[in-house]
mmCIF file with all atom_site columns, N, CA, C and O in Angstrom:
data_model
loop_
_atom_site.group_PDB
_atom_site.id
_atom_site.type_symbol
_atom_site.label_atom_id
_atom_site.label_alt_id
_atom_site.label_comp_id
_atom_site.label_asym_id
_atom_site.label_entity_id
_atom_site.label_seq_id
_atom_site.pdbx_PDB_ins_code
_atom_site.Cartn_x
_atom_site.Cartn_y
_atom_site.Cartn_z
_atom_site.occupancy
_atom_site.B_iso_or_equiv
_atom_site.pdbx_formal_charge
_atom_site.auth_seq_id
_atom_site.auth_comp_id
_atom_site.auth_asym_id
_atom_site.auth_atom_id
_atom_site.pdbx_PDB_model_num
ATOM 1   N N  . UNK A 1 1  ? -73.124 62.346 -38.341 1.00 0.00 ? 1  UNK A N  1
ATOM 2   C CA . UNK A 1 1  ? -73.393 61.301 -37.371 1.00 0.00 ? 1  UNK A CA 1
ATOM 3   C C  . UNK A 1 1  ? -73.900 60.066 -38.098 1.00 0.00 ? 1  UNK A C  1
ATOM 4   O O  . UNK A 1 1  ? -74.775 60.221 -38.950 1.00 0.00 ? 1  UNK A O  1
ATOM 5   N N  . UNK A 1 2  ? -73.494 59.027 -37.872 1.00 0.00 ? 2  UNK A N  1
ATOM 6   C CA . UNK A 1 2  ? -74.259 57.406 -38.625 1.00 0.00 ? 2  UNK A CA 1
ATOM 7   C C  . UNK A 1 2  ? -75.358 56.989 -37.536 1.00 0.00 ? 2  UNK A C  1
ATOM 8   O O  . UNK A 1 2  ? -75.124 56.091 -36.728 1.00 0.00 ? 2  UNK A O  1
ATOM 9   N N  . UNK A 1 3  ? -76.415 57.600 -37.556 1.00 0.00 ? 3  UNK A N  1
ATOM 10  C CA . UNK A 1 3  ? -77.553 57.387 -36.690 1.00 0.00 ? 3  UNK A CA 1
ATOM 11  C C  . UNK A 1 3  ? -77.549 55.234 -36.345 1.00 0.00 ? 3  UNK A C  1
ATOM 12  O O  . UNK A 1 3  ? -77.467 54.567 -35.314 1.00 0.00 ? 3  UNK A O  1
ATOM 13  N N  . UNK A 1 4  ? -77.638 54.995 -37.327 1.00 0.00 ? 4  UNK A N  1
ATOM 14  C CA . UNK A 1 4  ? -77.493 53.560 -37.542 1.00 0.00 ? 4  UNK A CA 1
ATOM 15  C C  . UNK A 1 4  ? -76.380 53.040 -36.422 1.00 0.00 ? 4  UNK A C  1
ATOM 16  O O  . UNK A 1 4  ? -76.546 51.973 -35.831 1.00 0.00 ? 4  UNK A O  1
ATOM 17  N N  . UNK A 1 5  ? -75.598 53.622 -36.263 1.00 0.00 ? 5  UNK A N  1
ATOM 18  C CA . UNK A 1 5  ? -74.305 53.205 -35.720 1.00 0.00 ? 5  UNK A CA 1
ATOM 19  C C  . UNK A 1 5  ? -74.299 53.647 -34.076 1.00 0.00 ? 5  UNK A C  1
ATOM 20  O O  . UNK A 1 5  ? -73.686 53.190 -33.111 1.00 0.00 ? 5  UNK A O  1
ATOM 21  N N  . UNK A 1 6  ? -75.485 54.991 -34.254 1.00 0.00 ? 6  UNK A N  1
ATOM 22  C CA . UNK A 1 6  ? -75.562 55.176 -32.466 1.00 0.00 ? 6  UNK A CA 1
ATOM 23  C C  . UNK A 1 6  ? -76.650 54.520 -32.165 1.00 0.00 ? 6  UNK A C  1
ATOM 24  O O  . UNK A 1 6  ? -76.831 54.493 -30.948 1.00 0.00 ? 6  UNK A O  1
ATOM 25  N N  . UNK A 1 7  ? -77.749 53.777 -33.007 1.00 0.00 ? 7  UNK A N  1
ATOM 26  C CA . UNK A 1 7  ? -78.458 53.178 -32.526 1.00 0.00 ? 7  UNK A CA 1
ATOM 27  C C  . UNK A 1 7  ? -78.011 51.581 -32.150 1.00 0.00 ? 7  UNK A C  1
ATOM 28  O O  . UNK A 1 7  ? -78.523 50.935 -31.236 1.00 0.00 ? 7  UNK A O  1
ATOM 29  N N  . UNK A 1 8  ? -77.158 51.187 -32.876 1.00 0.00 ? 8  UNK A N  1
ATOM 30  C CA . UNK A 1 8  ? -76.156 49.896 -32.697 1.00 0.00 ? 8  UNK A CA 1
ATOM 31  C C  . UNK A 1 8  ? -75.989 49.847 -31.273 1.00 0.00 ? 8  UNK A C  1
ATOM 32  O O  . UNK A 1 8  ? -76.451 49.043 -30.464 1.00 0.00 ? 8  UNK A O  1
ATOM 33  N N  . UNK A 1 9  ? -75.049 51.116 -31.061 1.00 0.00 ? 9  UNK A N  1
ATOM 34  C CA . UNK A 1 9  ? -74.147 51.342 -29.639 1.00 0.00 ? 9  UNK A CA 1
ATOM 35  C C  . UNK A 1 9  ? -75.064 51.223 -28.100 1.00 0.00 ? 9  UNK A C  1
ATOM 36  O O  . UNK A 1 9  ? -74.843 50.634 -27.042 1.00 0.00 ? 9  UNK A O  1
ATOM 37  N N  . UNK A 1 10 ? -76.435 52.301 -28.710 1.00 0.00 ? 10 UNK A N  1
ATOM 38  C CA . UNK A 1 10 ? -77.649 52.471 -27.929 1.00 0.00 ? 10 UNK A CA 1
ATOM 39  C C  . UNK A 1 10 ? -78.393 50.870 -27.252 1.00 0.00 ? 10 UNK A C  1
ATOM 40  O O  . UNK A 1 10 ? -78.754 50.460 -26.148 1.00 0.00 ? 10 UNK A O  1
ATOM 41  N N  . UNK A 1 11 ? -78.353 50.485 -28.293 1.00 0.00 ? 11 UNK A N  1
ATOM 42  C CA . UNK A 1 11 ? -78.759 48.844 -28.121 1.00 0.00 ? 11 UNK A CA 1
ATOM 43  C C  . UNK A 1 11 ? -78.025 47.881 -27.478 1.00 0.00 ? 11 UNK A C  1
ATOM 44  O O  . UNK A 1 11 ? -78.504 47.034 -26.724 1.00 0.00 ? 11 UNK A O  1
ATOM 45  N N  . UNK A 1 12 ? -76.719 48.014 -27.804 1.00 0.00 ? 12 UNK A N  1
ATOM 46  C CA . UNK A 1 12 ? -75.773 47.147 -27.000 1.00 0.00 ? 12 UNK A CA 1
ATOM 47  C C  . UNK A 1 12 ? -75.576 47.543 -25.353 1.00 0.00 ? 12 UNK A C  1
ATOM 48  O O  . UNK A 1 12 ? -75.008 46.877 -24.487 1.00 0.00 ? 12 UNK A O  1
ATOM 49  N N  . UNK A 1 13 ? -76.237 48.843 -25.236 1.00 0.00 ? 13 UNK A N  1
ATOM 50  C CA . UNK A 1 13 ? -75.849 49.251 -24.093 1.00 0.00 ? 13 UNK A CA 1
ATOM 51  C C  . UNK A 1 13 ? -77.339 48.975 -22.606 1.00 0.00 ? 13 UNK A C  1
ATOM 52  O O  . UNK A 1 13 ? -77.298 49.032 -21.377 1.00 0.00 ? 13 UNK A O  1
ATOM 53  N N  . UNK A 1 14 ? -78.158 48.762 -23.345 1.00 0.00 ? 14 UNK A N  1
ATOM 54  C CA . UNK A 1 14 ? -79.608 48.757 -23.127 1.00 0.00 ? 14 UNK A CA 1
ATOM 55  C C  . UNK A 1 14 ? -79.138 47.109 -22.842 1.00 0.00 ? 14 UNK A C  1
ATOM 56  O O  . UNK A 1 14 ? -78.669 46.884 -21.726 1.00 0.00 ? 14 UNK A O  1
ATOM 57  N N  . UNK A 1 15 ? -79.203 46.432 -23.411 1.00 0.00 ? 15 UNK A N  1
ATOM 58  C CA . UNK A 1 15 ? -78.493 44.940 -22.913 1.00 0.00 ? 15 UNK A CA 1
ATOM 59  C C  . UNK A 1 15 ? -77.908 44.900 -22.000 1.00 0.00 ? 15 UNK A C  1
ATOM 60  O O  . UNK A 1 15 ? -78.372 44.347 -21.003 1.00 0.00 ? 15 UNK A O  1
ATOM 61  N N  . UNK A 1 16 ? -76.623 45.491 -22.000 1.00 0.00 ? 16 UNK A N  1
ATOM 62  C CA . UNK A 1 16 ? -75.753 45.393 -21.024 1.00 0.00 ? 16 UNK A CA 1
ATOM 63  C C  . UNK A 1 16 ? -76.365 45.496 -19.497 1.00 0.00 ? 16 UNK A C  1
ATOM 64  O O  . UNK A 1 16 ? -76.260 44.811 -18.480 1.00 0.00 ? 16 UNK A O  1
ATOM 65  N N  . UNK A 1 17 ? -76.886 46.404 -19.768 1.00 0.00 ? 17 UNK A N  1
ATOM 66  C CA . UNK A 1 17 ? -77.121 47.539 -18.338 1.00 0.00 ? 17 UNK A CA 1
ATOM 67  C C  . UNK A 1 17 ? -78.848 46.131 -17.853 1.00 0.00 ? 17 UNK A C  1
ATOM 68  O O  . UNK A 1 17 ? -79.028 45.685 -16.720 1.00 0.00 ? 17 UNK A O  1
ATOM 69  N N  . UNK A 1 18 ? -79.677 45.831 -18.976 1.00 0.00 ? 18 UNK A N  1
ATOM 70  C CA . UNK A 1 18 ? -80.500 45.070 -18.445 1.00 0.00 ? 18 UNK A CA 1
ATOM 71  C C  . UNK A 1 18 ? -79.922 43.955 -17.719 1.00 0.00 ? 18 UNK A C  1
ATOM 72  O O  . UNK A 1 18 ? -80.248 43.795 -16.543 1.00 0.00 ? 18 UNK A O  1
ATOM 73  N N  . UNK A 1 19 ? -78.982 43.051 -18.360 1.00 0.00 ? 19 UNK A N  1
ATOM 74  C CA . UNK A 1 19 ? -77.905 41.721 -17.942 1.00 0.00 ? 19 UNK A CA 1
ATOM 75  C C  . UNK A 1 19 ? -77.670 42.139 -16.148 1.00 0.00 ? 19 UNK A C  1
ATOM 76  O O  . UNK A 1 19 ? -77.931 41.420 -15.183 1.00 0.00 ? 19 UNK A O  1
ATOM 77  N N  . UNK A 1 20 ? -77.253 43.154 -16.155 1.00 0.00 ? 20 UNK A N  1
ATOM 78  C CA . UNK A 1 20 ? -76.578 44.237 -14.937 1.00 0.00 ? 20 UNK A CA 1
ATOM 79  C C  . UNK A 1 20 ? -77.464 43.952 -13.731 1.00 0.00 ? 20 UNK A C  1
ATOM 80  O O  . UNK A 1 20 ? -77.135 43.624 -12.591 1.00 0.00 ? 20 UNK A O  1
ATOM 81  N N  . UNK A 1 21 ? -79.000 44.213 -14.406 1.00 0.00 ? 21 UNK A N  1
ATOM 82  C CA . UNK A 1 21 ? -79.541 44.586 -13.393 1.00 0.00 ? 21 UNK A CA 1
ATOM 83  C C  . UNK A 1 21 ? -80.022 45.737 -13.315 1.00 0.00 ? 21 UNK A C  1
ATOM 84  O O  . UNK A 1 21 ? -81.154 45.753 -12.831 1.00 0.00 ? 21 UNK A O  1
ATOM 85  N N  . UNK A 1 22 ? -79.599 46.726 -13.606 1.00 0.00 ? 22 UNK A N  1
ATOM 86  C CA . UNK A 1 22 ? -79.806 48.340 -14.009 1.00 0.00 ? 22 UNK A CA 1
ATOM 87  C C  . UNK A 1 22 ? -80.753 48.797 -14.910 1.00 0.00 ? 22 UNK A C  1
ATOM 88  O O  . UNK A 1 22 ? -80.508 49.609 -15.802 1.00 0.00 ? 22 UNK A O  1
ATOM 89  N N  . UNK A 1 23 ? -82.076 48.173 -14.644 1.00 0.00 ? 23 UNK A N  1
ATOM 90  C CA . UNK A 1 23 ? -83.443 48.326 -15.237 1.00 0.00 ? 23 UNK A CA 1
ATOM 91  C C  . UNK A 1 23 ? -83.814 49.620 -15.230 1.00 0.00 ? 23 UNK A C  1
ATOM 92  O O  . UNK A 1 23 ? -84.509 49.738 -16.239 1.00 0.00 ? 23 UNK A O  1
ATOM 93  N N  . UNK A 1 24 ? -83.749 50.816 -14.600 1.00 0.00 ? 24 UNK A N  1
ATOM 94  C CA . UNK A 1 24 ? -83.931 52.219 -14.932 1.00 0.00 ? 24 UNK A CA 1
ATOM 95  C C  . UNK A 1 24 ? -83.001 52.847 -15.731 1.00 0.00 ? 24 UNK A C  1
ATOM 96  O O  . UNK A 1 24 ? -83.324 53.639 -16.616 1.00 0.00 ? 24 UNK A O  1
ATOM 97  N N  . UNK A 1 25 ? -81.704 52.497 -15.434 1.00 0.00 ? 25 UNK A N  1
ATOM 98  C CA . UNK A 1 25 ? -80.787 53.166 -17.014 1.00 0.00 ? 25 UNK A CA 1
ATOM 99  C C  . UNK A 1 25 ? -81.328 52.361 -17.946 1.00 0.00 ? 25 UNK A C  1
ATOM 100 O O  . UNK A 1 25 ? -81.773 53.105 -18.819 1.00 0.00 ? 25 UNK A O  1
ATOM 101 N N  . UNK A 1 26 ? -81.562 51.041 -18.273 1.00 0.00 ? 26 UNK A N  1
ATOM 102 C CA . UNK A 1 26 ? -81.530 50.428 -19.160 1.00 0.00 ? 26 UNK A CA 1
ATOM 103 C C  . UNK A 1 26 ? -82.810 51.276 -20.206 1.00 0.00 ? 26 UNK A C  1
ATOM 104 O O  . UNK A 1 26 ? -82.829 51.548 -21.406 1.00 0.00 ? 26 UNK A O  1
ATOM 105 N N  . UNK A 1 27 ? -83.851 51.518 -19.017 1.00 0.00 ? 27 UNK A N  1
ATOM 106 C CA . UNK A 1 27 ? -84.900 52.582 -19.426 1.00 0.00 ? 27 UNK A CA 1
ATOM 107 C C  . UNK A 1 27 ? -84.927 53.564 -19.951 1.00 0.00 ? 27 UNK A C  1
ATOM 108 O O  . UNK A 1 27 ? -85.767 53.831 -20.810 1.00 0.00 ? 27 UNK A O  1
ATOM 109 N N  . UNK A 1 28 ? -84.010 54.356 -19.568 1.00 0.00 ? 28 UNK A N  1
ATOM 110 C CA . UNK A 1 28 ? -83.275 55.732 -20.185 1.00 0.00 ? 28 UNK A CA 1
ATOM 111 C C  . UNK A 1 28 ? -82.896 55.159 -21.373 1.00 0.00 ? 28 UNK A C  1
ATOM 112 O O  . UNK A 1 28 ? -83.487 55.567 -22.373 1.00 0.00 ? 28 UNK A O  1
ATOM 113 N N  . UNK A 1 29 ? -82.180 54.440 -21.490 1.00 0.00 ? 29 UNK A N  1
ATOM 114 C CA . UNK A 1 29 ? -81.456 54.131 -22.906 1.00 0.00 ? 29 UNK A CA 1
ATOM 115 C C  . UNK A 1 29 ? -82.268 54.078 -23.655 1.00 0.00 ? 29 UNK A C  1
ATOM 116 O O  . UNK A 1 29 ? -82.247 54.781 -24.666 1.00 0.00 ? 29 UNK A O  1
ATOM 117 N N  . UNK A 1 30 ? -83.277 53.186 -23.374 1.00 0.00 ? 30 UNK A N  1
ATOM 118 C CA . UNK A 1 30 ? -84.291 52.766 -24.337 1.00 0.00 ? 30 UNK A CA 1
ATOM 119 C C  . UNK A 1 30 ? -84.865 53.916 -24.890 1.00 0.00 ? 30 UNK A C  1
ATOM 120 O O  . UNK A 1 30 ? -84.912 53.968 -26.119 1.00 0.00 ? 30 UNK A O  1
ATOM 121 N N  . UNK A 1 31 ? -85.510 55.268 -23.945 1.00 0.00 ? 31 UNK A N  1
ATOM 122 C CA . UNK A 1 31 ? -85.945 55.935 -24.595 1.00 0.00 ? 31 UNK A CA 1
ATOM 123 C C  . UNK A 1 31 ? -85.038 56.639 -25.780 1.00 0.00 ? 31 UNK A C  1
ATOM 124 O O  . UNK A 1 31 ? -85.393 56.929 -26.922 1.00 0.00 ? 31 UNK A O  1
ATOM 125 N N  . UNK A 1 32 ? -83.782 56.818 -25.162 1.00 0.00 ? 32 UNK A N  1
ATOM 126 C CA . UNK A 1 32 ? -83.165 57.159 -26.463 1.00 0.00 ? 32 UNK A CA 1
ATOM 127 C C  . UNK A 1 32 ? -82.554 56.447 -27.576 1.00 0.00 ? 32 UNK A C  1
ATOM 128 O O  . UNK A 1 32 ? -82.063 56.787 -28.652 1.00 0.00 ? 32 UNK A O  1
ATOM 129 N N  . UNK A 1 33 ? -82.722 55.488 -27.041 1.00 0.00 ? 33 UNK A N  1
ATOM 130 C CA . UNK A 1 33 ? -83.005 54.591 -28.819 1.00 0.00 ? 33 UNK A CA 1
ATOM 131 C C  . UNK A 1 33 ? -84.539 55.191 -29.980 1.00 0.00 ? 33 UNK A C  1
ATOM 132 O O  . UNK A 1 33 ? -84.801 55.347 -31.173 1.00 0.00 ? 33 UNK A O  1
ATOM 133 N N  . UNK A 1 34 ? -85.144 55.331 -28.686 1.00 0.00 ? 34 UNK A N  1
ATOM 134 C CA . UNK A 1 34 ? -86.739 55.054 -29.324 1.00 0.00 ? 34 UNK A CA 1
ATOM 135 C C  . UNK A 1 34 ? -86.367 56.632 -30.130 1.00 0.00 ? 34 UNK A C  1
ATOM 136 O O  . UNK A 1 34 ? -86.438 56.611 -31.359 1.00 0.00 ? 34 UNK A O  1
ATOM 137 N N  . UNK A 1 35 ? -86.079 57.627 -29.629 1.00 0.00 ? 35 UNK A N  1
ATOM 138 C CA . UNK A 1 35 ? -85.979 59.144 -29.869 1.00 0.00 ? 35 UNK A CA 1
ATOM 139 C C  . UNK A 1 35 ? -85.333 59.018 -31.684 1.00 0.00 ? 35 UNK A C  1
ATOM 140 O O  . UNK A 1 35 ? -85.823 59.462 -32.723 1.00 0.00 ? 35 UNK A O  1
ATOM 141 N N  . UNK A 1 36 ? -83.984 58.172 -31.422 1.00 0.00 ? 36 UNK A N  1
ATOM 142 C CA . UNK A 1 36 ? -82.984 58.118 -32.560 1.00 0.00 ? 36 UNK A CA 1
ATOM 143 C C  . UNK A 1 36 ? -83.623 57.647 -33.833 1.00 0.00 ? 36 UNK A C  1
ATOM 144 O O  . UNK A 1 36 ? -83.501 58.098 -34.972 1.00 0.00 ? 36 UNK A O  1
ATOM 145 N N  . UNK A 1 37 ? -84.595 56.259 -33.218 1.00 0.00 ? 37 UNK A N  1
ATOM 146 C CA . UNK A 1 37 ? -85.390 55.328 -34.619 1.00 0.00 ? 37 UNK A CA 1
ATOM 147 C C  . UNK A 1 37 ? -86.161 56.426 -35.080 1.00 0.00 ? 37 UNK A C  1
ATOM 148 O O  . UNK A 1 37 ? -86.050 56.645 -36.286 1.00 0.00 ? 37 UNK A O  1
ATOM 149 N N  . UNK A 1 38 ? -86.975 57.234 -34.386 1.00 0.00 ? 38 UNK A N  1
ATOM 150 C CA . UNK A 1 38 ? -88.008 58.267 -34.644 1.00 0.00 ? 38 UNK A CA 1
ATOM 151 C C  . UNK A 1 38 ? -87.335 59.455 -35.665 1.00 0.00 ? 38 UNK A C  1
ATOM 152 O O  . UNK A 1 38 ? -87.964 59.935 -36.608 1.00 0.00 ? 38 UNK A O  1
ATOM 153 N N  . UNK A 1 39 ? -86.282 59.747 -35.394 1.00 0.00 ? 39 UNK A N  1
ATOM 154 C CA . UNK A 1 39 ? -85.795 61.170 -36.168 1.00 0.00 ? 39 UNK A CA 1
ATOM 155 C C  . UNK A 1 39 ? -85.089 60.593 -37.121 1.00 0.00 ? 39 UNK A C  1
ATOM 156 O O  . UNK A 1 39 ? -84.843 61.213 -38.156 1.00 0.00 ? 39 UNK A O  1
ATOM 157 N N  . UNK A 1 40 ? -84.668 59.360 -36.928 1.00 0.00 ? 40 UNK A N  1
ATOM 158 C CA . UNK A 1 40 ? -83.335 59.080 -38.427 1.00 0.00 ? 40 UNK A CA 1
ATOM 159 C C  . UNK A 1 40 ? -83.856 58.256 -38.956 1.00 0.00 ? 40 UNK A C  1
ATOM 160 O O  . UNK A 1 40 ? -83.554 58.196 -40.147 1.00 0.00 ? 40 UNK A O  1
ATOM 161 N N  . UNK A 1 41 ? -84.822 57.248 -38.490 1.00 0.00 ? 41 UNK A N  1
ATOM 162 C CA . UNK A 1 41 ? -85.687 56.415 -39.279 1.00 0.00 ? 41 UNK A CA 1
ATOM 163 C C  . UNK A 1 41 ? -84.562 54.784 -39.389 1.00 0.00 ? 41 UNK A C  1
ATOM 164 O O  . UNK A 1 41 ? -84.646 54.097 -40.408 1.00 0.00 ? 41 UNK A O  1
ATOM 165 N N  . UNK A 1 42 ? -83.733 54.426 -38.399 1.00 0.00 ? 42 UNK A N  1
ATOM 166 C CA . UNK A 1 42 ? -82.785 53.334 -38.754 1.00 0.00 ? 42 UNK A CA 1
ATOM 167 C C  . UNK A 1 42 ? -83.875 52.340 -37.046 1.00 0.00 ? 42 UNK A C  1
ATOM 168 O O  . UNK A 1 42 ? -84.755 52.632 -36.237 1.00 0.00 ? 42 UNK A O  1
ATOM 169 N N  . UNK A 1 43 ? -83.093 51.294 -37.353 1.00 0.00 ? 43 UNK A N  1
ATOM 170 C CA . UNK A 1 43 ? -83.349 50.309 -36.360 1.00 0.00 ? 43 UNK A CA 1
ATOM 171 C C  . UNK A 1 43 ? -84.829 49.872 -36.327 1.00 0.00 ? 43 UNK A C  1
ATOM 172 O O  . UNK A 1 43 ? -85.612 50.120 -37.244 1.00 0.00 ? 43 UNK A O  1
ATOM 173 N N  . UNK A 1 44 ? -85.254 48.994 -34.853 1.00 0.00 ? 44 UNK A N  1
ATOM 174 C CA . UNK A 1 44 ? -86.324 48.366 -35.119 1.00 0.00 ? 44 UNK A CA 1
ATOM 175 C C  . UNK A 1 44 ? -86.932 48.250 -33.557 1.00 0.00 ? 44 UNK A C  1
ATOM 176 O O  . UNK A 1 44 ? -86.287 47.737 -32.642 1.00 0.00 ? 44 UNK A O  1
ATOM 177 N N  . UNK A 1 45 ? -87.879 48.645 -33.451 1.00 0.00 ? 45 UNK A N  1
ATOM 178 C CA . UNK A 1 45 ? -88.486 48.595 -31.932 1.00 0.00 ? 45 UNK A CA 1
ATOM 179 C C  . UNK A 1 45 ? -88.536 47.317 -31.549 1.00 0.00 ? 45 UNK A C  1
ATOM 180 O O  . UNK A 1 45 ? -89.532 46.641 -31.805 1.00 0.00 ? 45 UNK A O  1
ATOM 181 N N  . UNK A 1 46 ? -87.326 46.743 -30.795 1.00 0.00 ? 46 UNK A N  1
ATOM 182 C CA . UNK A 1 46 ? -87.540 45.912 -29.700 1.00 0.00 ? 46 UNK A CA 1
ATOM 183 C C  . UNK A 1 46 ? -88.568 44.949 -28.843 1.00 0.00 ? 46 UNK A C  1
ATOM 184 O O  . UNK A 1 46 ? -88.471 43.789 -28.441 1.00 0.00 ? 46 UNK A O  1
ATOM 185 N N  . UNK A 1 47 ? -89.466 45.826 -28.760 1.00 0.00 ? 47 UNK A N  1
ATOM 186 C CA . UNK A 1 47 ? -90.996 45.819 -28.004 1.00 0.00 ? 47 UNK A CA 1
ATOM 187 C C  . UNK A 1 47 ? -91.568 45.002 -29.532 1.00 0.00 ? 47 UNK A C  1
ATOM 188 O O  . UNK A 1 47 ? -92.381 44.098 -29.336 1.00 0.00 ? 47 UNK A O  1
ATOM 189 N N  . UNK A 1 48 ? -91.276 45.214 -30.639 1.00 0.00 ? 48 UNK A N  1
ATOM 190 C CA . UNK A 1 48 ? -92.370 45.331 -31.658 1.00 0.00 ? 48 UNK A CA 1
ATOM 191 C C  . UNK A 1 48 ? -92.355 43.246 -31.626 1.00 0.00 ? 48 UNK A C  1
ATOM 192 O O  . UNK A 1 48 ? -91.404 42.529 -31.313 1.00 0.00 ? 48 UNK A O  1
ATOM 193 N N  . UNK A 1 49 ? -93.714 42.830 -32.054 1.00 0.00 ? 49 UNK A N  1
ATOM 194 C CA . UNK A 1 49 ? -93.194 41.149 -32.378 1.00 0.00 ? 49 UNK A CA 1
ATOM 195 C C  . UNK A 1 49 ? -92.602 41.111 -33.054 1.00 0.00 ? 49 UNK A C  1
ATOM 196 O O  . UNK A 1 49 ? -92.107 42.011 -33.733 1.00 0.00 ? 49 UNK A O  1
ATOM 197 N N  . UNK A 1 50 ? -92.420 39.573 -33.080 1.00 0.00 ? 50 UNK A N  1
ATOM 198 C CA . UNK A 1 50 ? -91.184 39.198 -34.475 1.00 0.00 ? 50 UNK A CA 1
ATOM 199 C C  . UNK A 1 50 ? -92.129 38.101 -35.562 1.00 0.00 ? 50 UNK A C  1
ATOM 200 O O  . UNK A 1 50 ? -91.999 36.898 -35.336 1.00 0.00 ? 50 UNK A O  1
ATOM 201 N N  . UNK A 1 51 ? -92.949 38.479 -36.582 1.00 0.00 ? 51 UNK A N  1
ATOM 202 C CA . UNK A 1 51 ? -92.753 37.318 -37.345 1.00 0.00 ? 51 UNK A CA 1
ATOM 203 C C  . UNK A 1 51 ? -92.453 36.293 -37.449 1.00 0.00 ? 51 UNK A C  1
ATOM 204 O O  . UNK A 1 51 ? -91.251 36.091 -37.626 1.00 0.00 ? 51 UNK A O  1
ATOM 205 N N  . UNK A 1 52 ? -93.287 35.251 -37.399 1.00 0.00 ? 52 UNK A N  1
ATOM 206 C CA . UNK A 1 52 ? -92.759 33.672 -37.308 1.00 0.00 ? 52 UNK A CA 1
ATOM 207 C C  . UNK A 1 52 ? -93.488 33.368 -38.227 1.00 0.00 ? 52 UNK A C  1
ATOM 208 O O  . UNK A 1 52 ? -94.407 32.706 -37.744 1.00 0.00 ? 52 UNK A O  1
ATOM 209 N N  . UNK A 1 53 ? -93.693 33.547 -40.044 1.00 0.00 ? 53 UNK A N  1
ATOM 210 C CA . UNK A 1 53 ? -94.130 32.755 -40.716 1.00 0.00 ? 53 UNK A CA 1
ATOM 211 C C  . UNK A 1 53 ? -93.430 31.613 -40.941 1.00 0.00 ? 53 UNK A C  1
ATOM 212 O O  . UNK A 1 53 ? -93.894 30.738 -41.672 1.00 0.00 ? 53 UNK A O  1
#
């Protein structure tokens, strides 16, 4: 599996579904993004800030 690559998919889909309107799937998704970053160690929490030096 390219964890990297289902977290890509995971993310694009979490968008989508927010754009939608569909704020409880979008929720679901999220957790399984969050599940994927946790066990494979790829991607970047969303939630987390962003650096503005």
């Amino acid at each position: 599996m390219n964890a990297a690559r289902t977290y890509e998919l995971l993310q694009e889909a979490c968008r989508a579904l927010e754009e939608a309107g569909d704020h409880a799937i979008a929720a679901y998704v999220g957790v399984s993004m969050a599940m994927v970053e946790e066990k494979y160690l790829v991607g970047h929490d969303h939630l987390d800030p962003i650096d503005q030096d």
